PDB file of C-alpha atoms in Angstrom:
ATOM      1  CA  UNK D  17       0.000   0.000   0.000  1.00 51.00           C
ATOM      2  CA  UNK D  18       1.059   3.582  -0.659  1.00 62.00           C
ATOM      3  CA  UNK D  19       1.044   6.068   2.206  1.00 67.00           C
ATOM      4  CA  UNK D  20       2.181   9.245   0.457  1.00 73.00           C
ATOM      5  CA  UNK D  21      -1.095  11.042   1.235  1.00 74.00           C
ATOM      6  CA  UNK D  22      -0.928  10.012   4.888  1.00 74.00           C
ATOM      7  CA  UNK D  23       2.718  11.088   5.097  1.00 76.00           C
ATOM      8  CA  UNK D  24       1.783  14.525   3.752  1.00 75.00           C
ATOM      9  CA  UNK D  25      -1.110  14.912   6.225  1.00 79.00           C
ATOM     10  CA  UNK D  26       0.756  13.854   9.378  1.00 82.00           C
ATOM     11  CA  UNK D  27       2.865  17.044   9.612  1.00 81.00           C
ATOM     12  CA  UNK D  28      -0.350  19.052   9.361  1.00 81.00           C
ATOM     13  CA  UNK D  29      -1.888  17.032  12.180  1.00 83.00           C
ATOM     14  CA  UNK D  30       1.207  17.655  14.288  1.00 85.00           C
ATOM     15  CA  UNK D  31       1.036  21.403  13.543  1.00 84.00           C
ATOM     16  CA  UNK D  32      -2.677  21.411  14.410  1.00 84.00           C
ATOM     17  CA  UNK D  33      -2.028  19.792  17.801  1.00 86.00           C
ATOM     18  CA  UNK D  34       0.764  22.262  18.588  1.00 86.00           C
ATOM     19  CA  UNK D  35      -1.324  25.303  17.674  1.00 82.00           C
ATOM     20  CA  UNK D  36      -4.409  23.954  19.429  1.00 83.00           C
ATOM     21  CA  UNK D  37      -2.842  23.724  22.882  1.00 83.00           C
ATOM     22  CA  UNK D  38      -5.198  26.496  24.031  1.00 80.00           C
ATOM     23  CA  UNK D  39      -8.248  24.502  22.881  1.00 81.00           C
ATOM     24  CA  UNK D  40      -9.580  26.934  20.287  1.00 82.00           C
ATOM     25  CA  UNK D  41     -10.686  23.945  18.205  1.00 86.00           C
ATOM     26  CA  UNK D  42     -12.240  20.617  19.073  1.00 86.00           C
ATOM     27  CA  UNK D  43      -9.579  17.928  19.364  1.00 86.00           C
ATOM     28  CA  UNK D  44     -11.100  15.688  16.698  1.00 86.00           C
ATOM     29  CA  UNK D  45     -11.544  15.436  12.930  1.00 85.00           C
ATOM     30  CA  UNK D  46     -14.102  18.255  12.875  1.00 86.00           C
ATOM     31  CA  UNK D  47     -11.746  20.521  14.791  1.00 84.00           C
ATOM     32  CA  UNK D  48      -8.909  19.633  12.427  1.00 84.00           C
ATOM     33  CA  UNK D  49     -11.069  20.452   9.397  1.00 84.00           C
ATOM     34  CA  UNK D  50     -12.061  23.823  10.892  1.00 84.00           C
ATOM     35  CA  UNK D  51      -8.395  24.584  11.545  1.00 81.00           C
ATOM     36  CA  UNK D  52      -7.490  23.715   7.938  1.00 80.00           C
ATOM     37  CA  UNK D  53     -10.287  25.952   6.620  1.00 77.00           C
ATOM     38  CA  UNK D  54      -9.101  28.852   8.773  1.00 77.00           C
ATOM     39  CA  UNK D  55      -5.518  28.273   7.677  1.00 72.00           C
ATOM     40  CA  UNK D  56      -6.660  28.456   4.076  1.00 70.00           C
ATOM     41  CA  UNK D  57      -8.647  31.613   4.827  1.00 63.00           C
ATOM     42  CA  UNK D  58      -5.505  33.174   6.261  1.00 60.00           C
ATOM     43  CA  UNK D  59      -3.967  32.974   2.788  1.00 57.00           C
ATOM     44  CA  UNK D  60      -6.681  35.206   1.340  1.00 63.00           C
ATOM     45  CA  UNK D  61      -5.418  38.594   0.229  1.00 69.00           C
ATOM     46  CA  UNK D  62      -6.433  41.250   2.734  1.00 77.00           C
ATOM     47  CA  UNK D  63      -9.349  43.284   1.329  1.00 83.00           C
ATOM     48  CA  UNK D  64      -9.538  47.039   1.085  1.00 89.00           C
ATOM     49  CA  UNK D  65     -12.145  49.040   2.995  1.00 90.00           C
ATOM     50  CA  UNK D  66     -13.162  52.656   3.434  1.00 92.00           C
ATOM     51  CA  UNK D  67     -10.986  54.424   5.978  1.00 93.00           C
ATOM     52  CA  UNK D  68      -8.305  51.729   6.055  1.00 89.00           C
ATOM     53  CA  UNK D  69      -5.554  54.151   5.089  1.00 92.00           C
ATOM     54  CA  UNK D  70      -6.579  56.314   8.062  1.00 93.00           C
ATOM     55  CA  UNK D  71      -6.327  53.457  10.519  1.00 93.00           C
ATOM     56  CA  UNK D  72      -9.896  52.154  10.534  1.00 93.00           C
ATOM     57  CA  UNK D  73      -9.807  48.665  12.059  1.00 94.00           C
ATOM     58  CA  UNK D  74     -11.291  45.425  10.641  1.00 92.00           C
ATOM     59  CA  UNK D  75     -13.460  45.210  13.775  1.00 94.00           C
ATOM     60  CA  UNK D  76     -14.983  48.612  12.978  1.00 96.00           C
ATOM     61  CA  UNK D  77     -15.765  47.506   9.426  1.00 95.00           C
ATOM     62  CA  UNK D  78     -17.339  44.229  10.572  1.00 95.00           C
ATOM     63  CA  UNK D  79     -19.499  46.002  13.146  1.00 96.00           C
ATOM     64  CA  UNK D  80     -20.684  48.592  10.614  1.00 96.00           C
ATOM     65  CA  UNK D  81     -21.422  46.008   7.921  1.00 96.00           C
ATOM     66  CA  UNK D  82     -23.455  43.871  10.333  1.00 96.00           C
ATOM     67  CA  UNK D  83     -25.513  46.916  11.348  1.00 96.00           C
ATOM     68  CA  UNK D  84     -26.063  47.813   7.695  1.00 97.00           C
ATOM     69  CA  UNK D  85     -27.041  44.232   6.810  1.00 96.00           C
ATOM     70  CA  UNK D  86     -29.609  44.291   9.603  1.00 95.00           C
ATOM     71  CA  UNK D  87     -31.108  47.472   8.171  1.00 96.00           C
ATOM     72  CA  UNK D  88     -31.189  46.044   4.656  1.00 97.00           C
ATOM     73  CA  UNK D  89     -32.899  42.895   5.979  1.00 95.00           C
ATOM     74  CA  UNK D  90     -35.465  44.985   7.855  1.00 94.00           C
ATOM     75  CA  UNK D  91     -36.320  46.932   4.704  1.00 96.00           C
ATOM     76  CA  UNK D  92     -36.984  43.667   2.830  1.00 96.00           C
ATOM     77  CA  UNK D  93     -39.040  42.329   5.748  1.00 94.00           C
ATOM     78  CA  UNK D  94     -41.082  45.517   5.818  1.00 94.00           C
ATOM     79  CA  UNK D  95     -41.852  45.016   2.135  1.00 96.00           C
ATOM     80  CA  UNK D  96     -42.786  41.371   2.784  1.00 95.00           C
ATOM     81  CA  UNK D  97     -45.525  42.317   5.282  1.00 94.00           C
ATOM     82  CA  UNK D  98     -46.733  45.426   3.464  1.00 95.00           C
ATOM     83  CA  UNK D  99     -50.521  45.435   3.291  1.00 93.00           C
ATOM     84  CA  UNK D 100     -50.861  42.450   5.633  1.00 94.00           C
ATOM     85  CA  UNK D 101     -52.144  42.160   9.209  1.00 94.00           C
ATOM     86  CA  UNK D 102     -48.557  41.998  10.501  1.00 95.00           C
ATOM     87  CA  UNK D 103     -47.276  45.150  12.180  1.00 93.00           C
ATOM     88  CA  UNK D 104     -43.559  44.256  12.415  1.00 93.00           C
ATOM     89  CA  UNK D 105     -41.128  41.638  11.170  1.00 92.00           C
ATOM     90  CA  UNK D 106     -40.729  40.411  14.765  1.00 95.00           C
ATOM     91  CA  UNK D 107     -44.327  39.187  14.730  1.00 96.00           C
ATOM     92  CA  UNK D 108     -43.836  36.788  11.850  1.00 94.00           C
ATOM     93  CA  UNK D 109     -40.395  35.801  13.157  1.00 95.00           C
ATOM     94  CA  UNK D 110     -42.024  34.747  16.440  1.00 97.00           C
ATOM     95  CA  UNK D 111     -44.615  32.728  14.514  1.00 97.00           C
ATOM     96  CA  UNK D 112     -41.927  31.089  12.363  1.00 96.00           C
ATOM     97  CA  UNK D 113     -40.005  30.208  15.533  1.00 96.00           C
ATOM     98  CA  UNK D 114     -43.069  28.496  17.031  1.00 97.00           C
ATOM     99  CA  UNK D 115     -43.781  26.707  13.759  1.00 96.00           C
ATOM    100  CA  UNK D 116     -40.204  25.450  13.533  1.00 95.00           C
ATOM    101  CA  UNK D 117     -39.554  24.494  17.164  1.00 96.00           C
ATOM    102  CA  UNK D 118     -43.011  23.909  18.629  1.00 95.00           C
ATOM    103  CA  UNK D 119     -44.534  25.238  21.825  1.00 94.00           C
ATOM    104  CA  UNK D 120     -42.342  26.911  24.407  1.00 94.00           C
ATOM    105  CA  UNK D 121     -42.574  29.296  27.333  1.00 93.00           C
ATOM    106  CA  UNK D 122     -42.748  33.022  26.758  1.00 93.00           C
ATOM    107  CA  UNK D 123     -39.217  33.553  28.041  1.00 92.00           C
ATOM    108  CA  UNK D 124     -37.842  30.754  25.870  1.00 94.00           C
ATOM    109  CA  UNK D 125     -39.357  32.414  22.815  1.00 96.00           C
ATOM    110  CA  UNK D 126     -38.081  35.841  23.827  1.00 96.00           C
ATOM    111  CA  UNK D 127     -34.538  34.600  24.517  1.00 94.00           C
ATOM    112  CA  UNK D 128     -34.432  32.590  21.301  1.00 94.00           C
ATOM    113  CA  UNK D 129     -35.020  35.836  19.432  1.00 94.00           C
ATOM    114  CA  UNK D 130     -32.493  37.831  21.529  1.00 93.00           C
ATOM    115  CA  UNK D 131     -35.001  40.372  22.812  1.00 94.00           C
ATOM    116  CA  UNK D 132     -35.342  42.164  26.115  1.00 92.00           C
ATOM    117  CA  UNK D 133     -38.257  40.892  28.190  1.00 93.00           C
ATOM    118  CA  UNK D 134     -40.341  44.059  27.814  1.00 95.00           C
ATOM    119  CA  UNK D 135     -39.956  44.080  24.025  1.00 95.00           C
ATOM    120  CA  UNK D 136     -40.679  40.356  23.702  1.00 96.00           C
ATOM    121  CA  UNK D 137     -43.753  40.520  25.936  1.00 96.00           C
ATOM    122  CA  UNK D 138     -45.173  43.368  23.820  1.00 97.00           C
ATOM    123  CA  UNK D 139     -44.777  41.243  20.677  1.00 97.00           C
ATOM    124  CA  UNK D 140     -46.362  38.210  22.353  1.00 97.00           C
ATOM    125  CA  UNK D 141     -49.299  40.286  23.601  1.00 96.00           C
ATOM    126  CA  UNK D 142     -49.964  41.562  20.076  1.00 97.00           C
ATOM    127  CA  UNK D 143     -49.905  38.005  18.743  1.00 97.00           C
ATOM    128  CA  UNK D 144     -52.295  36.873  21.485  1.00 97.00           C
ATOM    129  CA  UNK D 145     -54.643  39.733  20.657  1.00 96.00           C
ATOM    130  CA  UNK D 146     -54.598  38.705  16.999  1.00 96.00           C
ATOM    131  CA  UNK D 147     -55.402  35.129  17.987  1.00 97.00           C
ATOM    132  CA  UNK D 148     -52.276  33.901  16.206  1.00 97.00           C
ATOM    133  CA  UNK D 149     -50.896  32.201  19.299  1.00 97.00           C
ATOM    134  CA  UNK D 150     -52.512  30.546  22.305  1.00 96.00           C
ATOM    135  CA  UNK D 151     -51.248  30.018  25.844  1.00 93.00           C
ATOM    136  CA  UNK D 152     -51.679  27.402  28.550  1.00 91.00           C
ATOM    137  CA  UNK D 153     -50.225  26.832  32.004  1.00 85.00           C
ATOM    138  CA  UNK D 154     -46.905  25.014  31.924  1.00 80.00           C
ATOM    139  CA  UNK D 155     -47.035  21.491  33.350  1.00 80.00           C
ATOM    140  CA  UNK D 156     -43.473  21.910  34.616  1.00 79.00           C
ATOM    141  CA  UNK D 157     -43.893  25.358  36.192  1.00 76.00           C
ATOM    142  CA  UNK D 158     -47.380  26.678  36.963  1.00 74.00           C
ATOM    143  CA  UNK D 159     -45.943  30.195  37.132  1.00 77.00           C
ATOM    144  CA  UNK D 160     -45.064  30.040  33.430  1.00 81.00           C
ATOM    145  CA  UNK D 161     -47.230  30.055  30.337  1.00 85.00           C
ATOM    146  CA  UNK D 162     -46.565  27.794  27.369  1.00 93.00           C
ATOM    147  CA  UNK D 163     -47.479  29.339  24.038  1.00 94.00           C
ATOM    148  CA  UNK D 164     -48.169  27.665  20.738  1.00 96.00           C
ATOM    149  CA  UNK D 165     -49.062  28.602  17.179  1.00 97.00           C
ATOM    150  CA  UNK D 166     -52.797  28.550  16.442  1.00 97.00           C
ATOM    151  CA  UNK D 167     -54.446  27.583  13.165  1.00 97.00           C
ATOM    152  CA  UNK D 168     -55.190  31.287  12.616  1.00 97.00           C
ATOM    153  CA  UNK D 169     -51.530  32.112  13.146  1.00 96.00           C
ATOM    154  CA  UNK D 170     -50.451  29.411  10.744  1.00 96.00           C
ATOM    155  CA  UNK D 171     -52.886  30.718   8.151  1.00 96.00           C
ATOM    156  CA  UNK D 172     -51.627  34.299   8.578  1.00 96.00           C
ATOM    157  CA  UNK D 173     -48.057  33.060   8.216  1.00 95.00           C
ATOM    158  CA  UNK D 174     -48.807  30.938   5.157  1.00 95.00           C
ATOM    159  CA  UNK D 175     -50.439  33.906   3.419  1.00 95.00           C
ATOM    160  CA  UNK D 176     -47.159  35.850   3.618  1.00 95.00           C
ATOM    161  CA  UNK D 177     -44.622  33.020   3.253  1.00 94.00           C
ATOM    162  CA  UNK D 178     -43.986  33.536  -0.444  1.00 96.00           C
ATOM    163  CA  UNK D 179     -43.037  37.169   0.144  1.00 96.00           C
ATOM    164  CA  UNK D 180     -41.082  36.280   3.289  1.00 94.00           C
ATOM    165  CA  UNK D 181     -39.047  33.691   1.366  1.00 95.00           C
ATOM    166  CA  UNK D 182     -38.400  36.276  -1.355  1.00 96.00           C
ATOM    167  CA  UNK D 183     -37.172  38.756   1.263  1.00 95.00           C
ATOM    168  CA  UNK D 184     -34.941  36.064   2.784  1.00 94.00           C
ATOM    169  CA  UNK D 185     -33.405  35.287  -0.595  1.00 95.00           C
ATOM    170  CA  UNK D 186     -32.677  38.971  -1.164  1.00 96.00           C
ATOM    171  CA  UNK D 187     -30.682  39.142   2.090  1.00 96.00           C
ATOM    172  CA  UNK D 188     -28.112  36.602   0.824  1.00 95.00           C
ATOM    173  CA  UNK D 189     -27.853  38.575  -2.396  1.00 95.00           C
ATOM    174  CA  UNK D 190     -25.682  37.224  -5.197  1.00 94.00           C
ATOM    175  CA  UNK D 191     -23.493  34.969  -3.037  1.00 92.00           C
ATOM    176  CA  UNK D 192     -22.701  31.587  -4.557  1.00 92.00           C
ATOM    177  CA  UNK D 193     -23.771  28.415  -2.751  1.00 90.00           C
ATOM    178  CA  UNK D 194     -20.234  27.845  -1.450  1.00 86.00           C
ATOM    179  CA  UNK D 195     -19.950  31.458  -0.296  1.00 90.00           C
ATOM    180  CA  UNK D 196     -23.206  31.047   1.615  1.00 92.00           C
ATOM    181  CA  UNK D 197     -21.826  27.963   3.379  1.00 91.00           C
ATOM    182  CA  UNK D 198     -18.631  29.794   4.327  1.00 87.00           C
ATOM    183  CA  UNK D 199     -20.670  32.716   5.631  1.00 93.00           C
ATOM    184  CA  UNK D 200     -22.911  30.391   7.658  1.00 93.00           C
ATOM    185  CA  UNK D 201     -19.847  28.863   9.335  1.00 91.00           C
ATOM    186  CA  UNK D 202     -18.431  32.286  10.202  1.00 92.00           C
ATOM    187  CA  UNK D 203     -21.750  33.651  11.451  1.00 94.00           C
ATOM    188  CA  UNK D 204     -22.357  30.511  13.519  1.00 94.00           C
ATOM    189  CA  UNK D 205     -18.977  30.963  15.180  1.00 92.00           C
ATOM    190  CA  UNK D 206     -19.700  34.630  15.839  1.00 93.00           C
ATOM    191  CA  UNK D 207     -23.221  33.848  17.089  1.00 94.00           C
ATOM    192  CA  UNK D 208     -21.934  31.183  19.496  1.00 93.00           C
ATOM    193  CA  UNK D 209     -19.479  33.680  20.943  1.00 92.00           C
ATOM    194  CA  UNK D 210     -22.130  36.331  21.518  1.00 93.00           C
ATOM    195  CA  UNK D 211     -24.746  33.847  22.720  1.00 93.00           C
ATOM    196  CA  UNK D 212     -22.442  32.802  25.561  1.00 91.00           C
ATOM    197  CA  UNK D 213     -22.240  36.456  26.626  1.00 92.00           C
ATOM    198  CA  UNK D 214     -25.978  37.033  26.226  1.00 92.00           C
ATOM    199  CA  UNK D 215     -26.777  33.989  28.383  1.00 90.00           C
ATOM    200  CA  UNK D 216     -24.826  35.525  31.288  1.00 90.00           C
ATOM    201  CA  UNK D 217     -27.396  38.346  31.436  1.00 89.00           C
ATOM    202  CA  UNK D 218     -24.827  40.975  32.418  1.00 91.00           C
ATOM    203  CA  UNK D 219     -26.225  44.448  33.093  1.00 90.00           C
ATOM    204  CA  UNK D 220     -25.229  47.108  30.512  1.00 90.00           C
ATOM    205  CA  UNK D 221     -23.211  49.138  33.018  1.00 91.00           C
ATOM    206  CA  UNK D 222     -20.937  46.140  33.687  1.00 92.00           C
ATOM    207  CA  UNK D 223     -20.929  44.407  30.299  1.00 92.00           C
ATOM    208  CA  UNK D 224     -17.865  45.974  28.672  1.00 91.00           C
ATOM    209  CA  UNK D 225     -15.832  45.740  31.872  1.00 90.00           C
ATOM    210  CA  UNK D 226     -16.534  42.024  32.334  1.00 89.00           C
ATOM    211  CA  UNK D 227     -16.056  40.860  28.756  1.00 88.00           C
ATOM    212  CA  UNK D 228     -12.592  40.624  27.262  1.00 79.00           C
ATOM    213  CA  UNK D 229     -11.372  38.812  24.161  1.00 72.00           C
ATOM    214  CA  UNK D 230      -8.240  36.710  24.277  1.00 55.00           C
ATOM    215  CA  UNK D 231      -5.628  37.793  21.773  1.00 42.00           C
ATOM    216  CA  UNK D 232      -5.418  34.236  20.368  1.00 41.00           C
ATOM    217  CA  UNK D 233      -9.094  34.100  19.312  1.00 40.00           C
TER     218      UNK D 233
END
């Protein structure tokens, strides 16, 4: 048998183990593949961006682009519900969440959509008033209410789904299929990082003081 391929991979595995002493990657095949992908990404020519020559940082660009993407997405969502009974994109997002994941408590739904309690409760109350969701006492905790999508809510959602799907497709623009997969991986990594911070429920006046980023991330 020939082992030339294996011989060429072994040094990479050794390099992976040396560089992964801090545990940035899982110590398995999936972690190794992620490391290889990131190594390959490191070879990409650094892009240009507005303000770079004046010292504008990559972090500033990323933050601005994410904010802008959110605004673009909201404009498409607004168009998707134009003329319907929906008041905001959050209303149909809550319904889609219930359709996808089934019944859950109010706080589970609010946290899944990264909202403050007051904002989430206002959305839920509007949906209850519309009759698009129903609520029952939780069997696990009588102090909590479990909410579920009603047939009326499903009907309201189905009536707008074609436009909602169109709006969703517009958000990903002209990216190729492979570019979309790369972006999903990057956004998942970024989302996992921020979710861990969000779950700690740190008050705004202490948030920036308590959260630091290791230089090897």
